[in-house]
Coordinates of C-alpha atoms in Angstrom, one line a residue:
X1 CA 23.6 -6.3 20.2
X2 CA 21.6 -3.4 18.9
X3 CA 20.0 -1.0 21.4
X4 CA 16.7 -1.8 19.7
X5 CA 17.0 -5.4 20.7
X6 CA 14.8 -6.7 23.5
X7 CA 15.8 -10.4 23.5
X8 CA 18.9 -12.0 21.9
X9 CA 19.7 -15.7 21.8
X10 CA 23.3 -16.4 20.9
X11 CA 24.2 -19.9 19.6
X12 CA 21.8 -21.6 22.0
X13 CA 21.8 -25.3 22.3
X14 CA 19.4 -27.4 24.4
X15 CA 19.9 -31.1 24.6
X16 CA 17.7 -33.6 26.6
X17 CA 19.4 -36.7 27.7
X18 CA 23.1 -37.6 27.6
X19 CA 25.6 -39.3 25.3
X20 CA 24.4 -41.0 22.1
X21 CA 20.8 -40.9 23.2
X22 CA 20.8 -37.1 23.7
X23 CA 18.2 -35.2 21.7
X24 CA 18.9 -31.6 20.5
X25 CA 15.7 -29.7 20.9
X26 CA 17.6 -26.5 19.9
X27 CA 20.7 -26.7 17.7
X28 CA 22.8 -23.5 17.6
X29 CA 19.9 -21.0 17.5
X30 CA 20.7 -17.3 17.2
X31 CA 18.0 -14.6 16.9
X32 CA 17.4 -11.0 17.8
X33 CA 13.9 -9.9 18.8
X34 CA 13.4 -6.2 18.6
X35 CA 11.8 -4.0 21.3
X36 CA 8.1 -3.4 20.8
X37 CA 7.6 -5.9 18.1
X38 CA 5.2 -8.8 17.7
X39 CA 7.6 -11.7 17.0
X40 CA 6.3 -15.2 16.2
X41 CA 8.1 -18.5 16.5
X42 CA 6.4 -20.7 13.9
X43 CA 6.9 -24.4 13.2
X44 CA 5.5 -27.9 13.6
X45 CA 5.2 -29.8 16.9
X46 CA 8.7 -30.8 18.2
X47 CA 10.6 -28.2 16.2
X48 CA 12.0 -26.4 19.3
X49 CA 9.8 -23.3 19.4
X50 CA 8.3 -23.9 22.9
X51 CA 11.8 -24.9 24.2
X52 CA 13.2 -21.6 23.1
X53 CA 10.3 -19.8 24.8
X54 CA 10.9 -21.7 28.0
X55 CA 14.6 -20.8 27.9
X56 CA 13.7 -17.1 27.6
X57 CA 11.2 -17.5 30.5
X58 CA 13.8 -19.2 32.6
X59 CA 11.8 -22.5 33.0
X60 CA 14.7 -24.3 31.3
X61 CA 18.4 -23.7 31.2
X62 CA 20.4 -24.1 27.9
X63 CA 23.0 -26.7 27.4
X64 CA 25.2 -24.1 25.7
X65 CA 24.8 -20.5 24.5
X66 CA 23.6 -17.2 25.9
X67 CA 20.3 -15.4 26.3
X68 CA 20.3 -11.6 26.8
X69 CA 17.5 -9.2 27.7
X70 CA 18.2 -5.5 27.1
X71 CA 21.9 -6.4 26.7
X72 CA 22.0 -8.1 30.2
X73 CA 22.9 -11.8 30.4
X74 CA 19.8 -13.6 31.9
X75 CA 20.9 -17.1 30.8
X76 CA 20.8 -18.6 34.3
X77 CA 18.5 -16.2 36.2
X78 CA 15.5 -17.8 37.8
X79 CA 12.1 -16.9 36.3
X80 CA 11.1 -14.6 39.2
X81 CA 14.1 -12.4 38.6
X82 CA 13.3 -11.8 34.9
X83 CA 11.1 -8.9 33.8
X84 CA 9.2 -11.4 31.6
X85 CA 5.7 -12.9 31.9
X86 CA 4.2 -16.0 30.2
X87 CA 0.7 -16.8 29.0
X88 CA 0.2 -20.6 28.6
X89 CA -2.2 -22.8 26.6
X90 CA -4.0 -23.5 29.9
X91 CA -4.7 -20.1 31.4
X92 CA -4.1 -21.2 35.0
X93 CA -6.7 -18.8 36.5
X94 CA -8.0 -19.1 40.0
X95 CA -11.6 -20.3 39.4
X96 CA -12.8 -19.2 42.9
X97 CA -11.5 -15.6 42.4
X98 CA -13.1 -12.8 40.4
X99 CA -11.7 -11.3 37.3
X100 CA -10.3 -8.3 39.3
X101 CA -8.9 -10.6 42.0
X102 CA -7.1 -12.8 39.4
X103 CA -5.5 -9.7 37.7
X104 CA -4.5 -8.2 41.1
X105 CA -3.0 -11.4 42.5
X106 CA 0.4 -11.1 40.7
X107 CA 0.8 -7.5 41.7
X108 CA 0.0 -8.3 45.3
X109 CA 2.6 -11.1 45.3
X110 CA 5.1 -8.5 44.1
X111 CA 4.3 -6.4 47.1
X112 CA 2.9 -3.4 45.2
X113 CA 1.0 -0.8 47.3
X114 CA -2.7 -1.3 47.5
X115 CA -3.5 1.9 45.6
X116 CA -1.2 0.9 42.7
X117 CA -2.7 -2.6 42.6
X118 CA -6.2 -1.1 42.3
X119 CA -5.2 1.4 39.6
X120 CA -3.3 -1.2 37.5
X121 CA -6.1 -3.8 37.9
X122 CA -8.7 -1.3 36.7
X123 CA -6.5 -0.2 33.8
X124 CA -6.0 -3.8 32.7
X125 CA -9.7 -4.6 33.0
X126 CA -10.4 -1.7 30.7
X127 CA -7.6 -2.6 28.3
X128 CA -9.1 -6.1 27.7
X129 CA -12.6 -4.7 27.7
X130 CA -14.0 -6.7 30.6
X131 CA -15.4 -3.9 32.8
X132 CA -18.8 -5.5 33.1
X133 CA -17.2 -8.8 34.2
X134 CA -14.8 -7.5 36.9
X135 CA -16.8 -8.9 39.8
X136 CA -17.6 -12.3 38.1
X137 CA -15.6 -15.5 39.0
X138 CA -13.5 -16.7 36.1
X139 CA -15.2 -20.1 36.2
X140 CA -18.3 -18.3 34.9
X141 CA -16.6 -16.9 31.9
X142 CA -16.3 -18.1 28.3
X143 CA -13.0 -19.4 26.9
X144 CA -12.3 -16.1 25.1
X145 CA -13.1 -14.1 28.3
X146 CA -10.8 -16.3 30.3
X147 CA -8.0 -15.7 27.9
X148 CA -8.4 -12.0 28.2
X149 CA -8.1 -12.3 32.0
X150 CA -4.9 -14.3 31.6
X151 CA -3.5 -11.6 29.3
X152 CA -4.5 -8.8 31.6
X153 CA -2.9 -10.6 34.6
X154 CA 0.3 -11.1 32.6
X155 CA 0.4 -7.5 31.4
X156 CA -0.4 -6.0 34.8
X157 CA 3.2 -6.0 36.2
X158 CA 4.3 -4.3 32.9
X159 CA 6.9 -6.9 31.8
X160 CA 9.5 -6.0 29.3
X161 CA 8.6 -9.1 27.3
X162 CA 5.3 -11.1 27.2
X163 CA 5.7 -14.7 26.1
X164 CA 2.7 -16.5 24.6
X165 CA 2.7 -20.3 24.3
X166 CA 0.0 -21.2 21.8
X167 CA -2.7 -19.3 23.8
X168 CA -5.3 -19.5 21.1
X169 CA -5.1 -23.3 20.5
X170 CA -8.1 -24.1 22.8
X171 CA -10.5 -21.7 21.1
X172 CA -12.8 -22.4 18.3
X173 CA -12.1 -21.0 14.8
X174 CA -14.3 -17.9 15.0
X175 CA -13.1 -16.9 18.5
X176 CA -9.5 -17.6 17.5
X177 CA -9.9 -15.1 14.6
X178 CA -11.3 -12.5 17.0
X179 CA -8.6 -13.0 19.5
X180 CA -5.9 -12.6 16.8
X181 CA -7.2 -9.0 16.3
X182 CA -7.3 -8.5 20.1
X183 CA -3.8 -9.7 20.7
X184 CA -2.4 -7.4 18.1
X185 CA -4.4 -4.5 19.5
X186 CA -3.1 -5.2 23.0
X187 CA 0.5 -5.4 21.7
X188 CA 0.2 -2.0 19.9
X189 CA -1.5 -0.3 22.8
X190 CA 1.0 -1.5 25.5
X191 CA 4.1 -1.3 23.3
X192 CA 5.4 -4.4 25.1
X193 CA 7.5 -7.0 23.1
X194 CA 5.3 -10.0 22.4
X195 CA 7.0 -13.4 21.6
X196 CA 4.3 -15.7 20.3
X197 CA 4.6 -19.4 19.7
X198 CA 2.3 -21.2 17.2
X199 CA 2.1 -24.0 14.6
X200 CA -0.7 -22.0 12.9
X201 CA 0.7 -20.2 9.8
X202 CA -2.4 -18.0 9.5
X203 CA -1.9 -16.7 13.1
X204 CA 1.8 -16.0 12.3
X205 CA 1.1 -14.2 9.0
X206 CA -1.8 -12.0 10.3
X207 CA -0.4 -10.8 13.6
X208 CA 3.4 -10.7 13.4
X209 CA 5.8 -8.0 12.6
X210 CA 8.4 -10.7 12.0
X211 CA 8.3 -14.5 12.0
X212 CA 11.0 -17.0 12.8
X213 CA 10.3 -20.4 11.1
X214 CA 11.7 -23.4 13.0
X215 CA 12.3 -27.0 12.0
X216 CA 14.2 -29.8 13.8
X217 CA 15.7 -27.5 16.4
X218 CA 17.0 -25.0 13.9
X219 CA 15.8 -21.5 12.9
X220 CA 15.2 -21.8 9.1
X221 CA 14.4 -18.2 8.3
X222 CA 13.5 -14.9 10.0
X223 CA 11.6 -12.1 8.2
X224 CA 8.4 -10.2 7.8
X225 CA 5.3 -12.3 6.9
X226 CA 5.6 -11.0 3.4
X227 CA 9.2 -11.9 3.1
X228 CA 8.6 -15.4 4.5
X229 CA 5.7 -16.0 2.1
X230 CA 7.1 -14.5 -1.1
X231 CA 10.8 -15.3 -0.7
X232 CA 11.2 -18.5 1.3
X233 CA 14.8 -19.5 1.9
X234 CA 14.3 -23.2 1.4
X235 CA 11.9 -26.0 0.6
X236 CA 10.7 -26.4 4.2
X237 CA 9.8 -22.8 4.6
X238 CA 8.0 -22.7 1.3
X239 CA 6.0 -25.8 2.1
X240 CA 5.1 -24.9 5.7
X241 CA 4.0 -21.3 4.9
X242 CA 0.9 -21.4 2.7
X243 CA 0.2 -23.7 -0.2
X244 CA 2.7 -23.9 -3.1
X245 CA 3.6 -26.0 -6.1
X246 CA 6.9 -27.8 -6.4
X247 CA 8.1 -28.8 -9.9
X248 CA 11.2 -30.8 -10.8
X249 CA 13.3 -28.8 -13.2
X250 CA 16.8 -28.4 -14.7
X251 CA 18.8 -25.2 -14.6
X252 CA 19.8 -24.2 -18.2
X253 CA 21.1 -21.0 -19.7
X254 CA 18.4 -18.3 -19.3
X255 CA 16.2 -20.1 -16.8
X256 CA 14.9 -23.6 -16.0
X257 CA 13.4 -26.4 -18.1
X258 CA 10.5 -28.3 -16.6
X259 CA 10.1 -32.1 -16.8
X260 CA 7.4 -31.6 -19.5
X261 CA 9.9 -29.7 -21.6
X262 CA 8.6 -26.2 -21.1
X263 CA 11.1 -23.4 -20.5
X264 CA 10.6 -20.9 -17.7
X265 CA 12.7 -17.8 -18.2
X266 CA 14.7 -16.7 -15.1
X267 CA 17.7 -14.5 -14.6
X268 CA 20.6 -14.7 -12.2
X269 CA 20.7 -18.5 -11.8
X270 CA 24.1 -19.9 -11.0
X271 CA 25.3 -23.3 -12.1
X272 CA 23.3 -26.0 -13.9
X273 CA 21.6 -29.3 -13.3
X274 CA 18.6 -30.6 -11.4
X275 CA 16.6 -28.3 -9.1
X276 CA 13.2 -27.6 -7.8
X277 CA 10.9 -24.8 -9.0
X278 CA 8.3 -23.4 -6.7
X279 CA 5.3 -21.2 -7.6
X280 CA 2.3 -20.1 -5.4
X281 CA -1.1 -21.2 -6.7
X282 CA -2.3 -17.6 -6.9
X283 CA 0.6 -16.8 -9.2
X284 CA -0.5 -19.4 -11.8
X285 CA -2.7 -18.0 -14.6
X286 CA -4.7 -19.7 -17.3
X287 CA -3.5 -18.6 -20.7
X288 CA -4.2 -18.9 -24.4
X289 CA -2.3 -21.9 -25.8
X290 CA -0.9 -19.6 -28.6
X291 CA 0.8 -17.3 -26.1
X292 CA 4.6 -17.4 -26.0
X293 CA 5.7 -19.4 -23.0
X294 CA 2.3 -21.0 -22.4
X295 CA 2.5 -24.5 -20.9
X296 CA 0.0 -27.2 -22.0
X297 CA -2.0 -28.9 -19.2
X298 CA -5.1 -30.8 -18.5
X299 CA -7.7 -30.1 -15.8
X300 CA -7.6 -33.1 -13.4
X301 CA -9.8 -31.7 -10.6
X302 CA -11.7 -28.6 -9.4
X303 CA -12.3 -27.8 -5.7
X304 CA -14.6 -24.9 -4.7
X305 CA -13.6 -22.8 -1.7
X306 CA -16.1 -20.0 -1.9
X307 CA -14.2 -17.0 -3.0
X308 CA -11.6 -19.2 -4.7
X309 CA -11.6 -22.4 -6.8
X310 CA -8.5 -24.6 -6.8
X311 CA -7.9 -25.9 -10.3
X312 CA -5.6 -29.0 -10.4
X313 CA -3.7 -29.1 -13.6
X314 CA -1.6 -32.0 -14.9
X315 CA 1.4 -31.3 -17.1
X316 CA 2.6 -33.6 -19.9
X317 CA 5.2 -35.4 -17.6
X318 CA 2.5 -36.0 -14.9
X319 CA 3.6 -33.2 -12.6
X320 CA 0.7 -31.4 -11.0
X321 CA 0.2 -27.6 -10.7
X322 CA -2.5 -26.0 -8.5
X323 CA -3.9 -22.7 -9.8
X324 CA -6.0 -20.6 -7.4
X325 CA -8.7 -18.9 -9.5
X326 CA -11.1 -16.3 -8.2
X327 CA -14.7 -17.7 -8.2
X328 CA -17.1 -15.7 -10.3
X329 CA -20.5 -14.6 -8.7
X330 CA -22.2 -17.8 -9.9
X331 CA -19.4 -20.0 -8.5
X332 CA -18.7 -21.6 -11.8
X333 CA -15.2 -21.1 -13.3
X334 CA -16.2 -22.5 -16.7
X335 CA -13.8 -25.4 -16.7
X336 CA -14.4 -29.2 -16.9
X337 CA -12.4 -32.1 -15.7
X338 CA -10.3 -33.5 -18.5
X339 CA -10.4 -30.2 -20.4
X340 CA -7.2 -29.2 -22.2
X341 CA -5.9 -25.8 -21.2
X342 CA -2.7 -23.8 -21.0
X343 CA -1.1 -22.0 -18.1
X344 CA 1.5 -19.3 -17.4
X345 CA 3.4 -18.2 -14.3
X346 CA 3.2 -14.5 -13.2
X347 CA 6.6 -13.0 -14.4
X348 CA 9.2 -13.1 -11.6
X349 CA 7.0 -15.2 -9.2
X350 CA 8.6 -18.6 -9.7
X351 CA 11.6 -19.4 -7.6
X352 CA 14.4 -22.0 -7.5
X353 CA 14.8 -23.4 -4.0
X354 CA 17.5 -25.0 -2.0
X355 CA 16.5 -28.3 -0.5

């Protein structure tokens, strides 16, 4: 374990039930989360991300495996003996107490001196920018303000790790975007390791230093948001992170051949036979049909998204490719349904994926 590692899970298994009916929520998961980073566990409902968070918090015990914090084994420590705090989807604030009283409560339960409680509470209120609300009851606050109080209360004891279980899910879209910025600011200002759980790929990509993508109890890939997006390890990661095109193809010398017969040059491919080619919509370009390597297609649909227009293109074998085209100032991309066009892939952008 590196000295830069805050949390490490080693071959963690969590099964619910017994015998043949047992369900493995986590299946041999190993991951290192670095000190001072914003690490996100991303995946669909039921993938195991919240179970892993609960094991780190101590709310669940693993069936097998080990969990370490700063190199110390905390696998079976009760939650109150771990220097870890959790912010849940429901903020669990005391509605009859003020903002300041809610933030101070945890410090008081830890037996901190009154002067320290007062100083830490005031510092946390300033950190989450709720100075004007300090004397107001939390039942009188908006959802975004309540979330800030929950964050301040969790940060007040200065935990080594802050766990966040989909804390933005109850907020509307605009407020969720604002709180994404706030969460990243708080993490940078405090220097505390944040472990964030979400099914929202946009949250993961915009806030995280690294992302761990989970599916069916397994950790599929860990990397920076850019690595996860541009170099997905398998089909699940490619499909879950952003929008992408999947095209049936065959590995041949020098690249792959699409079902429509077009050749896509690629180097370093091993073996031969059927495979899947993936390409992001923004890496698809319209081209002149006379260009070398241009692939004939027909416009099947156009969907306007404001800054972008998604152009659905049908290839000769019926396969569909989505191209994301920047919308001009008048919003018209100059294409018509049924129009014959040609496309090309940005060199080096297409990838062959494992299933």
